[in-house]
Structures are given as C-alpha cells and as structure tokens.
Short mmCIF file of C-alpha atoms in Angstrom, two decimals:
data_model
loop_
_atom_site.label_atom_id
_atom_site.label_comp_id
_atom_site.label_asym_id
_atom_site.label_seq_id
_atom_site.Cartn_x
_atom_site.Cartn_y
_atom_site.Cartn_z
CA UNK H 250 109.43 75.06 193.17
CA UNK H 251 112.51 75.93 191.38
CA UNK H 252 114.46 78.79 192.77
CA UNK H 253 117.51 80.67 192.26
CA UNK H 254 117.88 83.44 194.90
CA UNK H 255 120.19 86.37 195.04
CA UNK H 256 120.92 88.96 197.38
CA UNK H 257 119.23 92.31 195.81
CA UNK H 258 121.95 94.61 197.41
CA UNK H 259 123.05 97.36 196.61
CA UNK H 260 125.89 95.94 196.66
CA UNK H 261 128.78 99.56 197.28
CA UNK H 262 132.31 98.76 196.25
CA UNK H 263 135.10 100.92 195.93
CA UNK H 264 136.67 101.52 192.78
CA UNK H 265 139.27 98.82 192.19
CA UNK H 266 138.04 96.76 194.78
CA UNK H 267 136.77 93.56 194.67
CA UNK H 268 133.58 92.63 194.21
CA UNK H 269 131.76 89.87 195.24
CA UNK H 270 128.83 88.06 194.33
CA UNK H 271 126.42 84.96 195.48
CA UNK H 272 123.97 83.21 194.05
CA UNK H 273 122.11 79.98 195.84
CA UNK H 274 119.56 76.95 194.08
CA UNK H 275 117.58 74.80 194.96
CA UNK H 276 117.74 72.36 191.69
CA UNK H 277 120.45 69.79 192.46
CA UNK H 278 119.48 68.76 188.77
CA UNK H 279 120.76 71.91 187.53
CA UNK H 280 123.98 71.66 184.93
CA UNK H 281 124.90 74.58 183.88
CA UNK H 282 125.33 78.41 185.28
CA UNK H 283 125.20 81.96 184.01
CA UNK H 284 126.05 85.69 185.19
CA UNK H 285 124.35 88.11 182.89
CA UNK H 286 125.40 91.82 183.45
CA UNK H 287 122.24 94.07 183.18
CA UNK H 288 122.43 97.57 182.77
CA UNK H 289 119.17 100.09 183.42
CA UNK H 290 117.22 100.57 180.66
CA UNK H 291 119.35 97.86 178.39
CA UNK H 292 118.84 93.78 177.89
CA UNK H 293 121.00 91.28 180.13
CA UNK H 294 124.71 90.36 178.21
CA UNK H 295 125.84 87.43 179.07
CA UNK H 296 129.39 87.40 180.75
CA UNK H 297 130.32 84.32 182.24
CA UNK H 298 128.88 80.47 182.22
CA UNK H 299 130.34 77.42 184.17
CA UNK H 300 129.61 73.84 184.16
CA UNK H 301 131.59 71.92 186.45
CA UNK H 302 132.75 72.48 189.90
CA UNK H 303 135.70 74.79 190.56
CA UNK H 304 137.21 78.53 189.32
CA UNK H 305 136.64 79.83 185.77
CA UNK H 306 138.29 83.04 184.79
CA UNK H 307 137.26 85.73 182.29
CA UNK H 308 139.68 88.65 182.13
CA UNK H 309 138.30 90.70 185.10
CA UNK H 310 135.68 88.17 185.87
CA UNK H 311 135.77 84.63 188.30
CA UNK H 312 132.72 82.53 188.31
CA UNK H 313 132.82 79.79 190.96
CA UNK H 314 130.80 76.96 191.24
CA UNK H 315 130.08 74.43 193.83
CA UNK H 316 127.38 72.12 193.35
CA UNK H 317 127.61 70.05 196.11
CA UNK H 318 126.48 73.22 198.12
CA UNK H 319 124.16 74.38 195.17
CA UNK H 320 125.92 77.94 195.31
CA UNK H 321 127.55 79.87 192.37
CA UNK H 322 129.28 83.25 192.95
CA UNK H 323 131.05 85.66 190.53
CA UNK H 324 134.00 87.57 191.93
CA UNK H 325 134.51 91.40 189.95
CA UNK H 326 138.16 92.49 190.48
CA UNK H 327 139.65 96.03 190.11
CA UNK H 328 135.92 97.16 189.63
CA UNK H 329 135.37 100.04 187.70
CA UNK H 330 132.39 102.48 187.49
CA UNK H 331 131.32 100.97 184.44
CA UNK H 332 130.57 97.76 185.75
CA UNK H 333 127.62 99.45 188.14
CA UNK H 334 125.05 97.35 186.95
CA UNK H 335 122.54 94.53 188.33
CA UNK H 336 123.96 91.11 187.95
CA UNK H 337 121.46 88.00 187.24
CA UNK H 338 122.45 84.55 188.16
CA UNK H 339 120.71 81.82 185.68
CA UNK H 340 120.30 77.78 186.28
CA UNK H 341 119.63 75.83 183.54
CA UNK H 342 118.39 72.05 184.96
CA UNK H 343 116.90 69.38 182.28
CA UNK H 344 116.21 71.02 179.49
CA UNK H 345 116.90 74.34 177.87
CA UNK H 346 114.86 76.73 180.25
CA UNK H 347 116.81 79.64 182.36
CA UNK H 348 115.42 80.28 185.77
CA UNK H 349 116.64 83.63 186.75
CA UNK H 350 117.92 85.44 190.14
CA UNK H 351 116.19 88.52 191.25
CA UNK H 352 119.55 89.89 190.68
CA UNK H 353 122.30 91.72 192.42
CA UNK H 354 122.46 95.71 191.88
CA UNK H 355 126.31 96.76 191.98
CA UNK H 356 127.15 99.77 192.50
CA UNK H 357 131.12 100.99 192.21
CA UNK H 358 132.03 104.00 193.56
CA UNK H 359 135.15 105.88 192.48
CA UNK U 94 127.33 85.56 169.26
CA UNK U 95 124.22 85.81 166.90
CA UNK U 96 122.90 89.60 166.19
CA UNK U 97 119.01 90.10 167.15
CA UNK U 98 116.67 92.66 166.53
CA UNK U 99 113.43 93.41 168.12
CA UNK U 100 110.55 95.91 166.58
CA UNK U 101 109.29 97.92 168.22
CA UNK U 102 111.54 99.11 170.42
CA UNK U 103 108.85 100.37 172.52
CA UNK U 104 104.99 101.70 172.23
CA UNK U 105 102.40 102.97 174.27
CA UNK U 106 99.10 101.14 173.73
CA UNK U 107 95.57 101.74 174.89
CA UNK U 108 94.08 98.55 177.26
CA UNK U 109 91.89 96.33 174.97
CA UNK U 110 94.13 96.10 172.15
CA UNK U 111 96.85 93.68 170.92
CA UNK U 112 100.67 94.47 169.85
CA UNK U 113 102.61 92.03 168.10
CA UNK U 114 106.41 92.17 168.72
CA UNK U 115 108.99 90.94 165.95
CA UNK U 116 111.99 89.13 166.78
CA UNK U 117 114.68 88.73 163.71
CA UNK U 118 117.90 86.29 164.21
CA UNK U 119 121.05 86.79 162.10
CA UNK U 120 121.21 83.20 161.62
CA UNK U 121 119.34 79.67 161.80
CA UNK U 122 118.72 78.88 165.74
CA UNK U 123 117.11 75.94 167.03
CA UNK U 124 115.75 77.56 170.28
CA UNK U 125 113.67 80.86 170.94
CA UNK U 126 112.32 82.28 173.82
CA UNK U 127 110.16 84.70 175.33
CA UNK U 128 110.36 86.13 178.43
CA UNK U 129 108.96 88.77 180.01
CA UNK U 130 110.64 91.55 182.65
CA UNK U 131 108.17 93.95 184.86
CA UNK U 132 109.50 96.79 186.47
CA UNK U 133 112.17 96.40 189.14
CA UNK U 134 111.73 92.61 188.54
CA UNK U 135 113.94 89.64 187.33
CA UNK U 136 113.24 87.83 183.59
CA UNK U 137 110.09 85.62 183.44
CA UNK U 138 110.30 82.66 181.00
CA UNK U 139 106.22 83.29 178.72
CA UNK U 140 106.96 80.32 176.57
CA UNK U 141 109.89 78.57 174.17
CA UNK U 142 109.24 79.13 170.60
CA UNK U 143 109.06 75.89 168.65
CA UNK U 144 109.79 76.35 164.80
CA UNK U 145 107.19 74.20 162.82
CA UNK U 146 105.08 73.56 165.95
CA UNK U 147 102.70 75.36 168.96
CA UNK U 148 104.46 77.11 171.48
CA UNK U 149 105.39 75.51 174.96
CA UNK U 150 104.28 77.75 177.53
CA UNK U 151 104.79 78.10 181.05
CA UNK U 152 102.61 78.00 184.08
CA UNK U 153 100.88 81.24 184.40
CA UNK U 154 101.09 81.85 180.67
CA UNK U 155 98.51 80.64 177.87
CA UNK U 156 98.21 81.01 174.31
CA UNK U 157 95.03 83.06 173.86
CA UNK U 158 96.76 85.67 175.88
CA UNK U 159 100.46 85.61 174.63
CA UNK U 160 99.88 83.86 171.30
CA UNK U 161 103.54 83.06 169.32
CA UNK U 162 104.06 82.18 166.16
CA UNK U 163 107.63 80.61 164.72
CA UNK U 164 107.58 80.82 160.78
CA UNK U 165 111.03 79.84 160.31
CA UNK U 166 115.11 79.17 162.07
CA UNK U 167 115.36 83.06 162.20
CA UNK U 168 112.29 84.76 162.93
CA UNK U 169 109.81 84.76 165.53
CA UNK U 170 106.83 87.00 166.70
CA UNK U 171 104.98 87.33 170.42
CA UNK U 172 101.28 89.00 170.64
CA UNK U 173 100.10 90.62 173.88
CA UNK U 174 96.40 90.45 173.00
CA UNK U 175 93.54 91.99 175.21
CA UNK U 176 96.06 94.34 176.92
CA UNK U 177 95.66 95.86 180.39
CA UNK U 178 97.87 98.24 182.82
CA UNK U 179 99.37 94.82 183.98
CA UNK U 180 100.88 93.93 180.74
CA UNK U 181 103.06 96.69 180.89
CA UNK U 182 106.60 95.27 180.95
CA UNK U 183 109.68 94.69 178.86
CA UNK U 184 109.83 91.63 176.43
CA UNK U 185 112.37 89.82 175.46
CA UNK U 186 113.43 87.46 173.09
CA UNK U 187 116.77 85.28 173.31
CA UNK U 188 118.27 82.28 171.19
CA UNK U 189 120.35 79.40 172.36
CA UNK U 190 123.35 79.46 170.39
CA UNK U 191 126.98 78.20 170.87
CA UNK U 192 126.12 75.31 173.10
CA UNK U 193 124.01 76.13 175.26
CA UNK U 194 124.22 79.81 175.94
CA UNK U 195 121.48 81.83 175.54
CA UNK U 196 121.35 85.70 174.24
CA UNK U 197 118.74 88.31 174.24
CA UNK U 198 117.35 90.81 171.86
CA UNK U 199 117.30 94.18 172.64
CA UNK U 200 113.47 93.94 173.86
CA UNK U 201 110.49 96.12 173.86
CA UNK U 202 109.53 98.24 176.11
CA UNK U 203 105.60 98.31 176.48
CA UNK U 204 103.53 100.66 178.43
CA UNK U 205 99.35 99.86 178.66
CA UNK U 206 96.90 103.12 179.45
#
C-alpha cells in the first residue's frame, strides 16, 4: 500500500523560530511533492512543490527533497502566528493522483 | 491559479437522502477530482472526474454511492446518495492546472442526522 506518513504533532514553535517539518513515502515511483498549508475550518492552499532532489526556496518557505531516502521536509523560518496551521505532505507517483499525509498541526507561539 | 467555487457551502441533510454538490472552474481543466475529508482526518481521493467519460473511482468508493457527472472542461458535480451519519464529511473538489499542481475548491461541509 501506498503511504505517505507524517508526524501529527503539535508541532510548538516560538515566534520567529524555525520550524521544521518531515514527511516519509513509501513509493520510490513517486515524482513529484507538495506542502499544502491547511487552516481549521478552510480548504488546503498549496505552498510549495518540488521535483528533483535538493533545496527549493519560497520566500519564508524551504522544501527539501531526497528521494534516495524517500523523505521530503519543509523548513518555516521566522514563523509567525499566522502560519499556525496543519501542514499536508502530497506524493504524486504514475499518474495524476495525490496521496496525502495525515498532516502536521503547527502551532507558533508568540 | 484557477478560481473554484463549490455550492453548497454546507447543509444538514436527513439519512436516506441524496445531495448533489456543484463544482464550477474559472477556466477549461483537463483533470478534476473528488476527495473527501472526515473529521480530524487527512484528504481521501472518491474518484477523478473524466470529462466526456465515467468516473474512475478508487478502492472503497463506487458509483451507485458517489455517482459524478463531468458535463464539460469547467464544471463538475458529486452526489452522496443514500446518506447516513457516516457520510458526514467535507468534500472537495480540485483541478490540475499549471503542470501538474493541483488546487482545491472551497468544499462543502456536510452533516447527516
């Protein structure tokens, strides 16, 4: 079976600390990787996708991908409040079909 | 990214009955999905809406119970038929757009008494 597994947290960071994020799979057919940012009550936004191995950087926001040890993480600098939210890692493998993380609930404190 | 609305946002239905939920896409996308979210749970893939064709579904899902229709590029609609408590969840819909990326509708919040 086809799983993507996150830790559920809560994950407590300090405001303007860094936060960080893991995500594991089990697909080594998987090609591409998404963080969505999910806030209660409101639909996942997508915030970050990577492809290849290595660092990709989105203002605030790292993703980091290593496929050769099936793990993608997203790093949160100089968190804020506002980014208290649960964070779902997706795997897309053959295909076009997401499998989803149970997600990661941050929570920032100021 | 492409602008999608859901209707209805939410509703409160008695067990036995059906709701159909609209999905509406800004623009033409080749791929639509449905996915369901329970409470305190992580996104469930129900099926990928095929434009001109049946709906794939996916294990644990089958078309008398979640049947989907996909008129045209930009709209789509999901039916919980026969509903029970169980079926209460949220429901989403999300495109594929921009290579590969998918984004999700607003969903609809769906309670079963």
């Amino acid at each position: 079976q086809k799983e993507v597994e996150q830790n559920s947290g809560p994950l407590s960071v300090p405001e303007g600390a860094i936060a960080s994020l893991n995500c594991t799979y089990s697909d080594r057919g998987s090609q591409s990787f998404f963080w969505y940012r999910q806030y209660s009550g409101k639909s996942p936004e997508l915030i970050m996708s990577i492809y290849s191995n290595g660092d990709k950087e989105d203002g605030r926001f790292t993703a980091q991908l290593n496929k050769a040890s099936q793990y993608v993480s997203l790093l949160i600098r100089d968190s804020q409040p506002s980014d208290s939210a649960t964070y779902l890692c997706a795997v897309k493998a053959a295909g076009n079909k997401l499998t989803f993380g149970g997600g990661t609930r941050v929570l920032v404190k100021p | 990214s492409a602008v999608i609305s859901q209707k209805p946002s939410r509703d409160i239905c008695q067990r036995g009955t059906s709701l159909t939920i609209q999905c509406q896409v800004d623009s033409q996308v080749t791929m639509m999905f449905w996915y369901r979210q329970q409470p305190g749970q992580s996104l469930t893939l129900i099926a990928t809406a095929n434009q001109g064709s049946e709906a794939t579904y996916e294990s644990g899902f089958v078309i008398d119970k979640f049947p989907i229709s996909r008129p045209n590029l930009t709209f789509s609609t999901l039916t919980v038929s026969n509903m029970s408590p169980e079926d209460s969840s949220i429901y989403l819909c999300s495109v594929e757009y921009r290579d590969n990326e998918q984004y999700f509708g607003p969903g609809t919040r769906l309670t079963v008494t």
